[in-house]
Amino acid sequence: MMIRKIIADTCRMFLPGKVWMVCLWLLTAVSCSSDLDGTDKVLTGGVKVSIAANSGLQTRTTLPVQDGQHTDGASVMGVQHVTDVYLYIFEQQDAGYVCRKVLDVQWSENVERTVDGKLPTITAELEYFIPYEFTVGRHYRLVAVGLDCAENEDEMPDYDGMNSAQTYGLPASIGVGTGLADAVACLQPGRTPDDIMHSEFFAGSIDFVPAQGSTEVGTIQLYRRVAGLQVCLGQIPDAVERVRVLLYNPQNTKVPLLPQQPDDFVTSPYTDGVNPEAGRVLMDIRKENFESDMSGSSTGTVVEPMYKCQGTVFLLPMARPDRDLYDYTLMVEFITTGITGIVGESSKVRLIKPWNDTADLELGDDYDIGTGIIDDLDKYLFPVEANHFYCLGTPESPIDCTKVLR
């Protein structure tokens, strides 16, 4: 400021009026730039960021496929994985952040593959040099999104025609000019909750205020933005024709790209305008997809046939149910053949929230909807949280259904 004042005073003393006015205008233009105290300077050279799945997660989720089919007596494990990672550069503007650039970090091309050329089954990490001119002193939030973009069995052995890129339209559905507050993954037109149940994706972020000479940003940890549910049931009586797993309300169709506090969900229940259960039925496993389960049989004893089934789905975060409206978050329904031979009688079993993140869900007491007094209702009411897996039995230790279907 002092130097500009000296130059201005000198120009005013020795230059003609019109020339002096031009000089003053040029000085003003310079001051508008330099008064930003260096924020007009951009970094030259690459800035490195590391991207990795959270240490408690894997880039793949190995769980039974939804329909519970088996091949040669062995479980076909449904594999979800990250094939592509995109980096969103959000720049602070006023009270929020605005997307300035979307970059493909070439994840599949750069992570180390297994000896057979497949993507890794363990947590992968990638260092990426960002081809972007950051302005020194400005605030940025870098958001990485890991997607399953597989479109054939070479990219995913269990490819079933659905992936998270198609389900949520990412990365294009959140583009340049989008505010971070509006960066929400949405179920795309023509897609249904079935797509949600087969799709998972990851996201994470890091804040960055570049200084002159900055060369590294740090590490972005990716976390799942969906929840998972695994159901493995055994000793299912012969009278059971179908097993359904139901959610208290239709699934949400939107989720913020990054976790939000205190509520990490967007109330956006799915509806098709026809079926009132649309979006509520997470699994519907029919008897033809059951398998024989003789684990409870004794040698030489004639016993009633028993069966087992299993399934896995993903779902978006949901609020804890209102206890004045609901008495469960998740429920298993066993549809049986009645005494008359007509299929349609059912027993509904609520699922109890695990006491900690690693515990299995338990089967609750058998009951009829809308009747009786329910003790300790809160244990059946819990939110569906992203990055959590809710397990009702495992393939090695399925729930014994004879204990609840007597």
Coordinates of C-alpha atoms in Angstrom, one line a residue:
M1 CA 0.0 0.0 0.0
M2 CA 2.8 2.4 0.8
I3 CA 4.6 1.8 -2.5
R4 CA 1.4 2.4 -4.4
K5 CA 0.9 5.7 -2.6
I6 CA 4.4 6.9 -3.4
I7 CA 3.9 6.0 -7.1
A8 CA 0.5 7.7 -7.2
D9 CA 1.8 10.9 -5.7
T10 CA 4.8 11.0 -8.1
C11 CA 2.5 10.5 -11.1
R12 CA 0.2 13.3 -10.0
M13 CA 3.1 15.7 -9.7
F14 CA 4.9 15.1 -13.0
L15 CA 2.2 13.6 -15.4
P16 CA -0.5 15.5 -17.4
G17 CA -4.1 15.2 -16.2
K18 CA -5.3 12.6 -18.7
V19 CA -2.2 10.5 -18.4
W20 CA -2.5 10.7 -14.7
M21 CA -6.0 9.4 -14.8
V22 CA -4.9 6.4 -16.8
C23 CA -2.1 5.7 -14.4
L24 CA -4.6 5.9 -11.5
W25 CA -6.9 3.4 -13.2
L26 CA -4.1 0.9 -13.7
L27 CA -3.0 1.3 -10.1
T28 CA -6.6 0.6 -8.9
A29 CA -6.7 -2.6 -11.1
V30 CA -3.5 -3.8 -9.6
S31 CA -4.6 -3.1 -6.1
C32 CA -7.9 -5.1 -6.6
S33 CA -5.7 -8.2 -7.4
S34 CA -2.8 -7.8 -4.9
D35 CA -5.1 -6.8 -2.0
L36 CA -6.2 -10.4 -1.9
D37 CA -3.0 -11.0 0.0
G38 CA -1.6 -13.7 -2.2
T39 CA -4.9 -15.6 -2.9
D40 CA -4.5 -14.9 -6.6
K41 CA -1.4 -17.1 -6.8
V42 CA -1.9 -20.6 -8.0
L43 CA 0.2 -23.7 -7.2
T44 CA 2.4 -24.9 -10.0
G45 CA 3.2 -28.6 -10.3
G46 CA 1.2 -31.6 -9.1
V47 CA -0.4 -31.9 -5.7
K48 CA -0.6 -35.5 -4.4
V49 CA -3.6 -37.0 -2.5
S50 CA -3.8 -40.6 -1.2
I51 CA -7.2 -42.4 -1.4
A52 CA -7.9 -45.5 0.6
A53 CA -10.8 -47.5 2.0
N54 CA -11.1 -47.1 5.7
S55 CA -8.9 -49.6 7.6
G56 CA -11.9 -51.4 9.0
L57 CA -13.4 -52.0 5.6
Q58 CA -12.5 -53.8 2.4
T59 CA -13.0 -52.5 -1.2
R60 CA -15.1 -55.6 -1.7
T61 CA -18.0 -57.0 0.4
T62 CA -18.2 -60.7 0.3
L63 CA -21.7 -61.8 1.3
P64 CA -24.3 -64.3 0.0
V65 CA -26.1 -63.3 -3.1
Q66 CA -29.7 -62.1 -2.7
D67 CA -31.5 -65.2 -4.0
G68 CA -29.4 -67.6 -1.9
Q69 CA -28.5 -69.8 -4.8
H70 CA -25.7 -72.3 -4.5
T71 CA -23.4 -74.1 -6.9
D72 CA -22.0 -77.6 -6.3
G73 CA -22.9 -77.3 -2.6
A74 CA -20.9 -74.1 -2.0
S75 CA -22.2 -70.6 -1.4
V76 CA -21.9 -68.3 -4.3
M77 CA -20.6 -65.2 -2.6
G78 CA -22.0 -61.9 -4.0
V79 CA -18.9 -59.7 -4.5
Q80 CA -19.3 -55.9 -4.6
H81 CA -16.2 -53.9 -5.3
V82 CA -14.8 -50.5 -6.3
T83 CA -13.9 -50.4 -9.9
D84 CA -13.7 -46.6 -10.3
V85 CA -12.9 -43.6 -8.0
Y86 CA -13.8 -40.0 -8.9
L87 CA -12.4 -36.9 -7.2
Y88 CA -14.7 -33.9 -6.8
I89 CA -12.9 -30.6 -6.0
F90 CA -15.2 -28.3 -4.0
E91 CA -14.1 -24.7 -3.5
Q92 CA -15.4 -22.6 -0.6
Q93 CA -17.8 -19.8 -1.7
D94 CA -19.5 -17.7 0.9
A95 CA -20.9 -20.0 3.5
G96 CA -20.7 -23.2 1.4
Y97 CA -18.7 -25.1 -1.1
V98 CA -19.2 -25.4 -4.9
C99 CA -17.9 -28.1 -7.2
R100 CA -15.2 -26.8 -9.6
K101 CA -13.9 -30.1 -11.1
V102 CA -14.7 -33.8 -11.4
L103 CA -11.7 -36.1 -12.1
D104 CA -11.4 -39.8 -12.8
V105 CA -8.4 -41.0 -10.7
Q106 CA -8.0 -44.1 -12.9
W107 CA -8.4 -46.5 -9.9
S108 CA -8.7 -49.7 -11.9
E109 CA -5.8 -48.8 -14.1
N110 CA -3.5 -48.0 -11.2
V111 CA -4.3 -50.3 -8.2
E112 CA -2.2 -53.4 -7.9
R113 CA -4.1 -56.4 -9.3
T114 CA -3.9 -60.0 -8.2
V115 CA -1.9 -62.6 -10.1
D116 CA -4.9 -63.5 -12.2
G117 CA -5.5 -59.8 -13.2
K118 CA -8.5 -59.2 -10.9
L119 CA -9.0 -56.2 -8.7
P120 CA -7.7 -56.7 -5.1
T121 CA -9.8 -58.4 -2.5
I122 CA -8.0 -56.5 0.3
T123 CA -8.1 -52.8 1.0
A124 CA -6.4 -50.9 -1.8
E125 CA -4.7 -47.5 -1.6
L126 CA -3.8 -45.2 -4.5
E127 CA -1.7 -42.0 -4.7
Y128 CA -2.9 -39.5 -7.2
F129 CA -1.4 -36.3 -8.6
I130 CA -4.3 -33.8 -9.0
P131 CA -4.2 -32.0 -12.4
Y132 CA -5.7 -28.8 -11.0
E133 CA -4.5 -25.3 -10.3
F134 CA -5.4 -24.6 -6.7
T135 CA -5.4 -21.0 -5.5
V136 CA -3.1 -20.3 -2.6
G137 CA -5.0 -19.5 0.6
R138 CA -8.5 -20.6 -0.5
H139 CA -10.4 -23.4 1.2
Y140 CA -11.2 -26.6 -0.7
R141 CA -12.9 -29.8 0.2
L142 CA -11.8 -32.8 -1.8
V143 CA -14.4 -35.5 -2.0
A144 CA -13.6 -39.0 -3.4
V145 CA -16.4 -41.4 -4.4
G146 CA -15.8 -45.1 -5.0
L147 CA -18.2 -46.8 -7.4
D148 CA -19.0 -50.1 -8.8
C149 CA -19.1 -49.5 -12.6
A150 CA -18.8 -53.1 -13.7
E151 CA -20.8 -53.9 -16.9
N152 CA -19.7 -57.5 -17.4
E153 CA -18.5 -60.6 -15.6
D154 CA -14.8 -59.9 -16.4
E155 CA -15.1 -56.8 -14.2
M156 CA -17.2 -58.5 -11.6
P157 CA -17.6 -62.3 -11.5
D158 CA -21.1 -62.0 -10.0
Y159 CA -22.3 -59.2 -12.3
D160 CA -26.1 -59.2 -12.3
G161 CA -26.9 -56.3 -14.6
M162 CA -26.8 -53.7 -11.8
N163 CA -24.1 -51.4 -10.5
S164 CA -24.0 -48.3 -8.3
A165 CA -22.9 -46.0 -11.1
Q166 CA -26.2 -46.7 -13.0
T167 CA -28.3 -46.8 -9.8
Y168 CA -27.3 -43.3 -8.7
G169 CA -26.1 -41.8 -12.0
L170 CA -22.7 -41.0 -10.5
P171 CA -20.4 -39.3 -11.2
A172 CA -22.4 -37.2 -13.7
S173 CA -25.5 -36.6 -11.5
I174 CA -23.3 -34.4 -9.2
G175 CA -21.4 -32.1 -11.5
V176 CA -19.5 -28.8 -11.8
G177 CA -21.5 -26.0 -10.2
T178 CA -23.3 -28.2 -7.6
G179 CA -23.1 -27.0 -4.0
L180 CA -21.8 -29.5 -1.5
A181 CA -25.1 -29.1 0.5
D182 CA -26.9 -30.4 -2.6
A183 CA -24.5 -33.2 -3.3
V184 CA -26.9 -36.0 -2.8
A185 CA -26.9 -39.5 -4.5
C186 CA -30.4 -40.1 -5.9
L187 CA -32.1 -43.2 -7.3
Q188 CA -32.2 -42.5 -11.0
P189 CA -35.4 -42.5 -13.2
G190 CA -36.4 -46.0 -14.2
R191 CA -34.5 -47.6 -11.3
T192 CA -36.1 -49.3 -8.4
P193 CA -35.3 -50.4 -4.9
D194 CA -34.0 -53.7 -6.4
D195 CA -31.2 -51.6 -7.9
I196 CA -30.5 -50.1 -4.5
M197 CA -30.3 -53.5 -2.9
H198 CA -27.6 -54.6 -5.4
S199 CA -25.5 -51.4 -5.2
E200 CA -23.0 -50.0 -2.8
F201 CA -20.7 -47.0 -3.0
F202 CA -18.1 -45.3 -0.9
A203 CA -17.2 -41.7 -0.2
G204 CA -14.9 -39.6 1.9
S205 CA -13.4 -36.2 2.1
I206 CA -10.5 -34.0 3.3
D207 CA -10.1 -30.3 3.6
F208 CA -7.2 -28.5 1.9
V209 CA -5.9 -24.9 2.2
P210 CA -3.0 -24.7 -0.2
A211 CA 0.1 -22.8 0.7
Q212 CA 2.8 -21.7 -1.7
G213 CA 4.9 -24.9 -2.3
S214 CA 2.2 -27.3 -1.1
T215 CA 2.8 -30.8 -2.6
E216 CA 0.6 -33.1 -0.6
V217 CA -3.0 -33.0 0.6
G218 CA -3.1 -36.1 2.8
T219 CA -5.3 -39.2 2.8
I220 CA -9.0 -39.5 2.0
Q221 CA -10.6 -42.4 3.8
L222 CA -13.5 -43.9 2.0
Y223 CA -16.6 -45.2 4.0
R224 CA -19.6 -47.0 2.8
R225 CA -22.6 -44.7 2.3
V226 CA -25.0 -47.7 2.4
A227 CA -26.0 -50.2 5.1
G228 CA -26.0 -54.0 4.6
L229 CA -28.3 -56.7 5.8
Q230 CA -27.4 -60.4 5.8
V231 CA -30.0 -63.0 6.6
C232 CA -29.2 -66.7 7.0
L233 CA -31.9 -69.0 8.3
G234 CA -31.9 -72.7 9.0
Q235 CA -34.2 -75.5 10.2
I236 CA -37.2 -73.9 8.3
P237 CA -40.2 -76.2 8.6
D238 CA -41.7 -77.8 5.5
A239 CA -44.9 -75.8 5.9
V240 CA -43.1 -72.6 5.1
E241 CA -43.6 -71.6 1.4
R242 CA -41.9 -68.2 1.4
V243 CA -39.7 -66.1 3.6
R244 CA -39.9 -62.3 3.3
V245 CA -37.8 -59.7 5.1
L246 CA -39.5 -56.4 5.4
L247 CA -38.5 -52.8 6.4
Y248 CA -40.9 -50.7 8.5
N249 CA -41.3 -48.1 5.7
P250 CA -40.4 -48.0 2.0
Q251 CA -36.7 -47.5 1.4
N252 CA -35.3 -44.0 1.0
T253 CA -34.1 -43.1 -2.5
K254 CA -31.5 -40.5 -1.6
V255 CA -28.4 -40.2 0.6
P256 CA -26.0 -37.3 1.1
L257 CA -22.6 -37.9 -0.5
L258 CA -21.0 -37.2 2.8
P259 CA -22.2 -38.1 6.3
Q260 CA -24.4 -35.4 7.9
Q261 CA -25.0 -34.7 11.6
P262 CA -27.3 -35.2 13.4
D263 CA -29.3 -36.9 10.7
D264 CA -27.5 -38.9 8.1
F265 CA -30.5 -39.6 5.8
V266 CA -32.9 -37.9 3.5
T267 CA -36.5 -38.8 4.0
S268 CA -37.5 -39.8 0.5
P269 CA -39.6 -43.1 0.5
Y270 CA -39.9 -45.0 -2.7
T271 CA -43.3 -45.4 -4.3
D272 CA -44.5 -46.8 -7.5
G273 CA -48.0 -45.6 -7.1
V274 CA -49.5 -49.1 -7.2
N275 CA -48.0 -51.5 -4.7
P276 CA -48.1 -50.2 -1.1
E277 CA -45.3 -52.6 -0.2
A278 CA -43.0 -51.3 -2.9
G279 CA -39.6 -50.6 -1.3
R280 CA -40.5 -52.4 2.0
V281 CA -39.8 -56.0 0.8
L282 CA -36.0 -56.4 1.1
M283 CA -36.0 -60.2 0.4
D284 CA -38.7 -62.5 -0.9
I285 CA -37.3 -66.1 -1.0
R286 CA -39.6 -68.8 -2.3
K287 CA -39.5 -72.5 -1.4
E288 CA -38.0 -73.5 -4.8
N289 CA -34.9 -71.5 -3.7
F290 CA -34.7 -73.2 -0.3
E291 CA -32.0 -75.9 0.3
S292 CA -32.3 -79.0 2.4
D293 CA -31.1 -78.6 5.9
M294 CA -30.5 -81.8 7.8
S295 CA -28.2 -80.3 10.4
G296 CA -30.8 -81.1 13.2
S297 CA -31.5 -84.6 12.1
S298 CA -30.5 -87.8 13.9
T299 CA -29.1 -90.8 12.0
G300 CA -31.8 -93.4 11.4
T301 CA -34.6 -91.1 12.5
V302 CA -37.5 -90.1 10.2
V303 CA -37.9 -86.4 10.6
E304 CA -39.9 -83.7 8.9
P305 CA -38.0 -82.1 6.0
M306 CA -36.2 -78.9 7.0
Y307 CA -34.7 -76.2 4.9
K308 CA -32.4 -73.2 4.9
C309 CA -32.1 -70.0 2.9
Q310 CA -30.0 -66.9 2.9
G311 CA -29.8 -63.5 1.3
T312 CA -28.0 -60.2 1.4
V313 CA -29.1 -56.7 0.4
F314 CA -27.9 -53.1 0.6
L315 CA -30.1 -50.2 1.7
L316 CA -29.9 -46.5 2.3
P317 CA -29.8 -44.9 5.7
M318 CA -33.2 -44.4 7.4
A319 CA -34.4 -42.7 10.6
R320 CA -35.4 -44.6 13.7
P321 CA -39.1 -45.5 13.5
D322 CA -41.6 -43.4 15.4
R323 CA -42.7 -45.7 18.3
D324 CA -46.3 -44.3 18.0
L325 CA -46.5 -45.6 14.5
Y326 CA -44.3 -48.7 14.3
D327 CA -43.1 -51.5 16.6
Y328 CA -40.2 -52.8 14.5
T329 CA -37.5 -51.6 12.1
L330 CA -36.9 -55.0 10.4
M331 CA -39.1 -58.0 10.4
V332 CA -39.0 -61.6 9.0
E333 CA -42.3 -63.0 7.7
F334 CA -42.8 -66.8 7.3
I335 CA -45.7 -67.5 4.9
T336 CA -47.0 -71.0 5.5
T337 CA -49.4 -73.6 4.2
G338 CA -52.4 -73.6 6.7
I339 CA -54.4 -76.6 7.8
T340 CA -56.8 -76.0 4.9
G341 CA -53.9 -76.3 2.5
I342 CA -54.2 -72.7 1.5
V343 CA -50.9 -70.7 1.5
G344 CA -51.2 -67.4 3.1
E345 CA -51.0 -67.8 6.9
S346 CA -48.0 -66.0 8.2
S347 CA -45.9 -65.6 11.3
K348 CA -44.0 -62.3 11.7
V349 CA -40.9 -62.0 13.8
R350 CA -39.3 -58.7 14.7
L351 CA -35.5 -58.3 14.6
I352 CA -33.8 -57.0 17.7
K353 CA -31.0 -54.4 17.4
P354 CA -27.6 -55.7 18.2
W355 CA -26.0 -54.4 21.4
N356 CA -22.9 -53.4 19.5
D357 CA -21.8 -53.2 15.8
T358 CA -20.3 -56.7 15.7
A359 CA -23.2 -58.6 17.3
D360 CA -25.7 -60.5 15.3
L361 CA -29.3 -59.4 15.2
E362 CA -31.6 -61.8 17.1
L363 CA -35.1 -63.0 16.4
G364 CA -37.6 -61.4 18.5
D365 CA -40.8 -62.9 20.0
D366 CA -43.5 -64.2 17.6
Y367 CA -46.5 -61.9 17.6
D368 CA -49.5 -60.7 15.7
I369 CA -49.4 -57.1 14.4
G370 CA -51.6 -54.7 16.4
T371 CA -52.4 -57.0 19.2
G372 CA -51.1 -57.4 22.8
I373 CA -48.7 -55.3 24.8
I374 CA -45.1 -55.2 23.7
D375 CA -42.5 -55.0 26.4
D376 CA -39.3 -53.0 25.8
L377 CA -40.3 -51.8 22.4
D378 CA -37.2 -49.7 22.0
K379 CA -35.0 -52.7 21.4
Y380 CA -36.9 -53.3 18.1
L381 CA -36.7 -49.7 17.0
F382 CA -33.3 -48.5 15.6
P383 CA -32.1 -46.4 12.7
V384 CA -30.5 -47.9 9.6
E385 CA -27.0 -46.4 9.6
A386 CA -24.6 -46.1 6.7
N387 CA -21.4 -48.2 7.0
H388 CA -23.1 -50.7 9.3
F389 CA -23.9 -54.3 8.5
Y390 CA -26.8 -56.0 10.3
C391 CA -26.5 -59.8 10.4
L392 CA -29.2 -62.3 11.2
G393 CA -27.2 -65.4 11.3
T394 CA -24.2 -66.4 9.1
P395 CA -23.7 -69.1 6.5
E396 CA -21.7 -71.1 9.1
S397 CA -24.2 -70.5 11.9
P398 CA -27.8 -69.8 10.6
I399 CA -30.7 -68.9 12.9
D400 CA -32.6 -72.0 14.0
C401 CA -36.2 -71.2 12.9
T402 CA -37.7 -74.1 14.9
K403 CA -37.3 -71.9 18.0
V404 CA -39.7 -69.3 16.7
L405 CA -42.0 -71.3 14.6
R406 CA -43.4 -73.9 17.0

